[in-house]
mmCIF file of C-alpha atoms in Angstrom:
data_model
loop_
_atom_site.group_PDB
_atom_site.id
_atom_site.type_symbol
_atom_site.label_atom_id
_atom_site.label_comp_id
_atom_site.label_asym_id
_atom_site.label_seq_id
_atom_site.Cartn_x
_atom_site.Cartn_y
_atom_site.Cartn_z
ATOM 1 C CA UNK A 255 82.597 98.218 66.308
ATOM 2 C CA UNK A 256 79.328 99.838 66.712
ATOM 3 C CA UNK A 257 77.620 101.768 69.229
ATOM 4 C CA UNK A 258 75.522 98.680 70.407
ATOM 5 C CA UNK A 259 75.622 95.717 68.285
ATOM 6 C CA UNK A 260 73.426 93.419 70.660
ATOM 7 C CA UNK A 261 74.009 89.603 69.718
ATOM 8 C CA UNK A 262 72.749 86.809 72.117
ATOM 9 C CA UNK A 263 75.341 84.772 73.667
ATOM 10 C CA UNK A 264 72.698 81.813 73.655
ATOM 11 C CA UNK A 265 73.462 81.958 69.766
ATOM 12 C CA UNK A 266 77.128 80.515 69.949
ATOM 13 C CA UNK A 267 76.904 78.555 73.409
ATOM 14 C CA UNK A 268 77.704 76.005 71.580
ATOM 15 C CA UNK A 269 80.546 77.331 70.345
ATOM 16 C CA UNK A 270 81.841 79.171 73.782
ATOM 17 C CA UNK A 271 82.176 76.447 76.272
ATOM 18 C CA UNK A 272 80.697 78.127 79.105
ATOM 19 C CA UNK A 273 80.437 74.974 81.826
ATOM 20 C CA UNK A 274 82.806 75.202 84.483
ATOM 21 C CA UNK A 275 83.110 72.073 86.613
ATOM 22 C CA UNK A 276 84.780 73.513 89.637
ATOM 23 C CA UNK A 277 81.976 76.045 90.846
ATOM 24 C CA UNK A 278 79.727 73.335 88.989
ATOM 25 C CA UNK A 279 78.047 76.296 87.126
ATOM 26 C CA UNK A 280 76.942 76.665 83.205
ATOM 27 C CA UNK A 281 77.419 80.535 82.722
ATOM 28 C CA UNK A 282 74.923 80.582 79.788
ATOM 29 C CA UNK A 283 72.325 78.686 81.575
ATOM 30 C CA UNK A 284 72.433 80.195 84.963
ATOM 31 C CA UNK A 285 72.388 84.333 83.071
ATOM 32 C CA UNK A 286 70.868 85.956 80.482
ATOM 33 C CA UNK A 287 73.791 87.396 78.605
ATOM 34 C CA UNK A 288 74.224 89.837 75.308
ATOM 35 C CA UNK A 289 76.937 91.581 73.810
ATOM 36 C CA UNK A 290 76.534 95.238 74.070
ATOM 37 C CA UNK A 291 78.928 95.989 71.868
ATOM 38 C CA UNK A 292 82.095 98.499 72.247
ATOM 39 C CA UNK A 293 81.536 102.387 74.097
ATOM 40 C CA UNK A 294 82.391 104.984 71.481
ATOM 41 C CA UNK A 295 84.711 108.236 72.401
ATOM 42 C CA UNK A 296 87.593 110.199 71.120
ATOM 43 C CA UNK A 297 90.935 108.218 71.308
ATOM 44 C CA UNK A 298 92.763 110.696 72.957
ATOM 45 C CA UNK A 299 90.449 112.393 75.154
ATOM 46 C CA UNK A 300 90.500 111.254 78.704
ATOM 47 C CA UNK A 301 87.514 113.227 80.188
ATOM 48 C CA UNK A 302 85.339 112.438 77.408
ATOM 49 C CA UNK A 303 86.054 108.727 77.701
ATOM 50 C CA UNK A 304 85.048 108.719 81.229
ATOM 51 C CA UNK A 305 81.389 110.773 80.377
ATOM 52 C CA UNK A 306 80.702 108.318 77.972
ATOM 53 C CA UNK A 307 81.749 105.249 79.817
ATOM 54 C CA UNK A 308 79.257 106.688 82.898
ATOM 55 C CA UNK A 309 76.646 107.516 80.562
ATOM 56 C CA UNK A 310 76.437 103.992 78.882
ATOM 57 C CA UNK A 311 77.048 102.213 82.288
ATOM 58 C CA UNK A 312 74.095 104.148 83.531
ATOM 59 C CA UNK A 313 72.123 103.074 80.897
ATOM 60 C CA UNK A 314 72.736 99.748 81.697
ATOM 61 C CA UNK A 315 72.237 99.803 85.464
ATOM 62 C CA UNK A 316 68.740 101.465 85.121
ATOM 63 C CA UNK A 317 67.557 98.347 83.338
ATOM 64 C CA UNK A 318 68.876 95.939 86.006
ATOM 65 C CA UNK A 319 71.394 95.139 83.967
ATOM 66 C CA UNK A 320 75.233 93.989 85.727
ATOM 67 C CA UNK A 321 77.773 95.309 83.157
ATOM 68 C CA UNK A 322 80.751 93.626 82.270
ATOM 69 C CA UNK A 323 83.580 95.550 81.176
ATOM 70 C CA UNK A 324 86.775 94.323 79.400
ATOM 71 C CA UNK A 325 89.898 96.160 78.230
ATOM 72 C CA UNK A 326 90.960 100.037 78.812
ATOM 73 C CA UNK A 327 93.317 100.452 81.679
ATOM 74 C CA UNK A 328 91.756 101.026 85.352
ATOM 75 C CA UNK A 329 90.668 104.373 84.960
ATOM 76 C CA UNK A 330 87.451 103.000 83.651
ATOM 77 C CA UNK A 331 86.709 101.974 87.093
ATOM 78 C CA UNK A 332 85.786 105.118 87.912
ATOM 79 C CA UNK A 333 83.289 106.325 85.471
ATOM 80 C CA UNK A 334 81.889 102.630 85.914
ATOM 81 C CA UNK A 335 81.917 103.087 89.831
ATOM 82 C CA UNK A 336 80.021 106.679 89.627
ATOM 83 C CA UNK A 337 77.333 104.903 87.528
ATOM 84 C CA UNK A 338 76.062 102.038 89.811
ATOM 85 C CA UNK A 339 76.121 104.265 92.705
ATOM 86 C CA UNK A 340 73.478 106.282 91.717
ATOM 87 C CA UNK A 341 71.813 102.977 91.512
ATOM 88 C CA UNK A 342 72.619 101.215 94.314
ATOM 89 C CA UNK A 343 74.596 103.707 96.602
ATOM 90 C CA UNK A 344 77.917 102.827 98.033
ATOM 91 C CA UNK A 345 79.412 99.962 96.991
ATOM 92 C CA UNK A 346 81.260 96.879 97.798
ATOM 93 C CA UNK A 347 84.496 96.747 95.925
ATOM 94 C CA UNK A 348 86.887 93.626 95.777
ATOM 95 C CA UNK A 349 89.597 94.781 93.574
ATOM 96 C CA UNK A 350 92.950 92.692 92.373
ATOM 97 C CA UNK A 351 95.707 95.050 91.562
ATOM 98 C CA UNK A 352 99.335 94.584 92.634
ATOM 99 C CA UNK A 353 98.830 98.529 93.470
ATOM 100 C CA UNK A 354 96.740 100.392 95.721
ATOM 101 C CA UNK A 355 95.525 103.249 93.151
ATOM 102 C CA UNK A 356 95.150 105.286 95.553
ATOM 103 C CA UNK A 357 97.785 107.632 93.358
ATOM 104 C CA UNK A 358 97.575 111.283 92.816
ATOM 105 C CA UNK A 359 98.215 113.855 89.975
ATOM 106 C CA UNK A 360 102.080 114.025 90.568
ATOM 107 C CA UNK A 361 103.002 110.613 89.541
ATOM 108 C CA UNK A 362 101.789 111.206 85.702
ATOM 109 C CA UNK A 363 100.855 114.992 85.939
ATOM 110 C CA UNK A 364 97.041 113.491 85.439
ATOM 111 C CA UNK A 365 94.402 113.467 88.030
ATOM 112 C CA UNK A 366 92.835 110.634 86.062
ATOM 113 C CA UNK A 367 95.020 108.596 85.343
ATOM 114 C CA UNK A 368 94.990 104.382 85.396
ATOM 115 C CA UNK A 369 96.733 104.907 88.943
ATOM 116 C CA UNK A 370 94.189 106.872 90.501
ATOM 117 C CA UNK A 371 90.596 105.192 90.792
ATOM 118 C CA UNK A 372 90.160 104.441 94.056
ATOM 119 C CA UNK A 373 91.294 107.535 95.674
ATOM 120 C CA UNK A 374 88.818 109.381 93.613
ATOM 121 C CA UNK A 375 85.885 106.402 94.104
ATOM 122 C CA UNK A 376 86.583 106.669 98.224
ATOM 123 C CA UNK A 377 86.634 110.328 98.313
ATOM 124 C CA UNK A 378 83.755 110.703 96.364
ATOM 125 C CA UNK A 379 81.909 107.984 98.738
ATOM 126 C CA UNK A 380 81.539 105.835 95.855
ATOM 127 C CA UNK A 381 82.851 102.705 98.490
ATOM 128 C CA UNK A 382 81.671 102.144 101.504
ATOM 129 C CA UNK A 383 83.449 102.436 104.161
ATOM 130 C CA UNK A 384 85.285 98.936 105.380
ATOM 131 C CA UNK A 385 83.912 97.106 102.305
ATOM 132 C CA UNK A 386 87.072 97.776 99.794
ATOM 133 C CA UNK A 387 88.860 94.377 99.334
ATOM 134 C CA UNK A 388 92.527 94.760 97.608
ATOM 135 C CA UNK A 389 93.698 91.693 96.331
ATOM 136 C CA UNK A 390 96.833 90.900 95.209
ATOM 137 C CA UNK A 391 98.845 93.988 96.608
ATOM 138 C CA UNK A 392 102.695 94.213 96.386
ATOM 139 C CA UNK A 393 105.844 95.905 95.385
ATOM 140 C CA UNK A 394 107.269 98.737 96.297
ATOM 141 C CA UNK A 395 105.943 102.142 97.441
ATOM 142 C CA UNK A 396 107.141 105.853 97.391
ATOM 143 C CA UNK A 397 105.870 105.995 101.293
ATOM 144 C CA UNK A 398 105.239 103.714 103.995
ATOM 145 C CA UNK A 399 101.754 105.755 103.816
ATOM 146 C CA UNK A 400 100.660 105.472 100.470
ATOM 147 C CA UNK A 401 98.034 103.096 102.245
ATOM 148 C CA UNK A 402 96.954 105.507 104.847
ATOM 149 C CA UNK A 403 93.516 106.509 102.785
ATOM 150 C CA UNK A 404 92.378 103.219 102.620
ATOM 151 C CA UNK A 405 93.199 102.353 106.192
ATOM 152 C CA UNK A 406 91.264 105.789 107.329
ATOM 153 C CA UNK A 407 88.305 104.122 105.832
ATOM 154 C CA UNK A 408 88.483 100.620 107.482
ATOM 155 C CA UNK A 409 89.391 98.856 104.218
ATOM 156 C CA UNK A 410 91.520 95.574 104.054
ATOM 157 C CA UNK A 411 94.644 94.980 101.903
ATOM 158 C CA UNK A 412 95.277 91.377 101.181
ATOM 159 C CA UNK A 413 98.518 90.688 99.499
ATOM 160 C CA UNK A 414 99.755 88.105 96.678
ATOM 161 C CA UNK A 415 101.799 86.489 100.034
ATOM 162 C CA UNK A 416 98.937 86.329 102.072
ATOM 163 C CA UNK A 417 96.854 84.245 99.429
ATOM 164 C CA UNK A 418 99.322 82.339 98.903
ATOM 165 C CA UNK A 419 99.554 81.651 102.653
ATOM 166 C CA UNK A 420 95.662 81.482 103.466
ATOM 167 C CA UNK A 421 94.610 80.185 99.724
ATOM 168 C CA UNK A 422 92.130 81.468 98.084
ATOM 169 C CA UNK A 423 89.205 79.491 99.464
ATOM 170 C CA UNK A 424 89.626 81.193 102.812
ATOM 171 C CA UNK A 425 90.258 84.759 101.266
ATOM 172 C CA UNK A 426 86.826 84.324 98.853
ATOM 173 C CA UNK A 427 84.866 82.819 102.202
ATOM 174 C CA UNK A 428 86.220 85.786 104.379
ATOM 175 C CA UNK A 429 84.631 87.970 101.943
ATOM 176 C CA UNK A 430 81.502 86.203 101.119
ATOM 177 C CA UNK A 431 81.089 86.636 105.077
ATOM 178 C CA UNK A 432 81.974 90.610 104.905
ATOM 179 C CA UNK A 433 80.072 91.600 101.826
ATOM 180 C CA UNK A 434 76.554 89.443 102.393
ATOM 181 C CA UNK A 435 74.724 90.967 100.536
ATOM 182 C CA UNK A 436 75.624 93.888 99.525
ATOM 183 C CA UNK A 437 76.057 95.524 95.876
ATOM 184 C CA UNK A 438 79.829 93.903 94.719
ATOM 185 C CA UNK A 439 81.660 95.781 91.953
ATOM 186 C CA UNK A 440 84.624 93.309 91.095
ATOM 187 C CA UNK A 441 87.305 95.087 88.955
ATOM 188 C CA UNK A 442 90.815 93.081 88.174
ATOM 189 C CA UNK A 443 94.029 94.534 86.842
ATOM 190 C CA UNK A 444 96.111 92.209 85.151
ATOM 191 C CA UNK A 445 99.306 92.867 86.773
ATOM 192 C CA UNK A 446 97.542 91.108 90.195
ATOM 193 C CA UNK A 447 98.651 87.851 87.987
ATOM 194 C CA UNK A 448 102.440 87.171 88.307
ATOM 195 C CA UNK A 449 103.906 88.947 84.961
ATOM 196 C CA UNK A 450 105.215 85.087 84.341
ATOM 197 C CA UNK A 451 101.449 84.129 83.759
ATOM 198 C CA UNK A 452 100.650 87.605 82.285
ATOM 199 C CA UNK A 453 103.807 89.196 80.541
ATOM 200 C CA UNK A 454 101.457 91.260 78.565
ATOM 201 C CA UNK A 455 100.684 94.059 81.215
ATOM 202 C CA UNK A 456 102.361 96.883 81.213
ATOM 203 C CA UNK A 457 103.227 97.182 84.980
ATOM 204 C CA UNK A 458 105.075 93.857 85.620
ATOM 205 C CA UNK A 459 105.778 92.792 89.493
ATOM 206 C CA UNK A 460 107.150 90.595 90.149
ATOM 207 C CA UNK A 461 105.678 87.360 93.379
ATOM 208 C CA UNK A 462 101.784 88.015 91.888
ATOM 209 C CA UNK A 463 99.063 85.381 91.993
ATOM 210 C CA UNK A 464 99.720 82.401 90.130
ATOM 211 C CA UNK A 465 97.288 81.281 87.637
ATOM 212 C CA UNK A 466 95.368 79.265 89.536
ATOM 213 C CA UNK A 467 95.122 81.451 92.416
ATOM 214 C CA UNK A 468 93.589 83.981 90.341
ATOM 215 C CA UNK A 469 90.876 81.352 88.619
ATOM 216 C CA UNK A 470 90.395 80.499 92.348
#
């Protein structure tokens, strides 16, 4: 696709069915949305895809634009992440992963790779501290302190059994209540979904969120 191919959503709304009766909201109506179009870079460079995935988010942000990003793999968090904050400072972040990403180079002999984004966002003080949500967190670990950056920081881990336990209304009121109303930067991994909903990812775990958990 091209660099930036803007097309109004309003065009096709009557082709995208963008009403959604349980939040009672028409997604069309209620925001002024257009298709930006796809973020060139080389294939196989990593570093340049993050500089140009900044650079374009950037763009965005200093027009009071909120980006939406869809497919990669989660290292375009960070690039993304580095952009708003010079906007807006420190975020909020509520992320749904079934891992922490909180990873380092040894696991895939890459500093940057899809299992590292959050260690690099909270180090760089991309997050602020106590306002990083983790959604959807299970499996197993290579240490009973893989989580022990995030705790230093005051963040919360909520995991697929502890949605399922509270639901999901009382996990998205408990952080309406936290964030307020503070800059959110909302980032979901696939493989937070149970791989029986989403066999498509390519890091299945198994006891995820259902389906309707996740819509919730």
């Amino acid at each position: 696709g091209a660099r930036f191919a803007p097309y109004h959503v309003r065009r096709v709304s009557a082709l995208v069915q963008g009403y959604h009766p349980q939040p009672e909201i028409d997604v069309f109506a209620a925001l002024d949305c257009i298709d930006g179009g796809n973020i060139v870079f080389p294939p196989f460079d990593r570093a340049a895809m993050r500089s140009a995935v900044e650079q374009e988010i950037r763009k965005l942000a200093a027009k009071g634009t909120a980006p939406l990003m869809i497919g990669g793999d989660h290292s375009i968090t960070l690039p993304a992440l580095r952009a708003l904050s010079r906007k807006h400072g420190p975020l909020a972040v509520v992320h749904f992963d079934a891992h922490l990403d909180v990873s380092g180079p040894e696991v895939w002999g890459d500093d940057h790779h899809h299992g590292t984004p959050i260690r690099h966002a909270i180090a760089d003080g991309l997050i602020e501290d106590g306002a990083l949500f983790q959604i959807g967190i299970r499996g197993p670990r290579s240490a009973a302190t893989d989580d022990a950056l995030v705790q230093s920081r005051g963040h919360t881990v909520i995991t697929a059994d502890a949605v399922g336990e509270r639901e999901p209304k009382r996990v998205t009121a408990e952080l309406r209540e936290r964030i307020g109303t503070r800059p959110v930067y909302v980032t979901f991994d696939v493989d937070a979904i149970d791989p029986a909903f989403a066999p498509g990812t390519g890091t299945p775990v198994p006891g995820g969120l259902t389906a309707r958990e996740a819509l919730a």
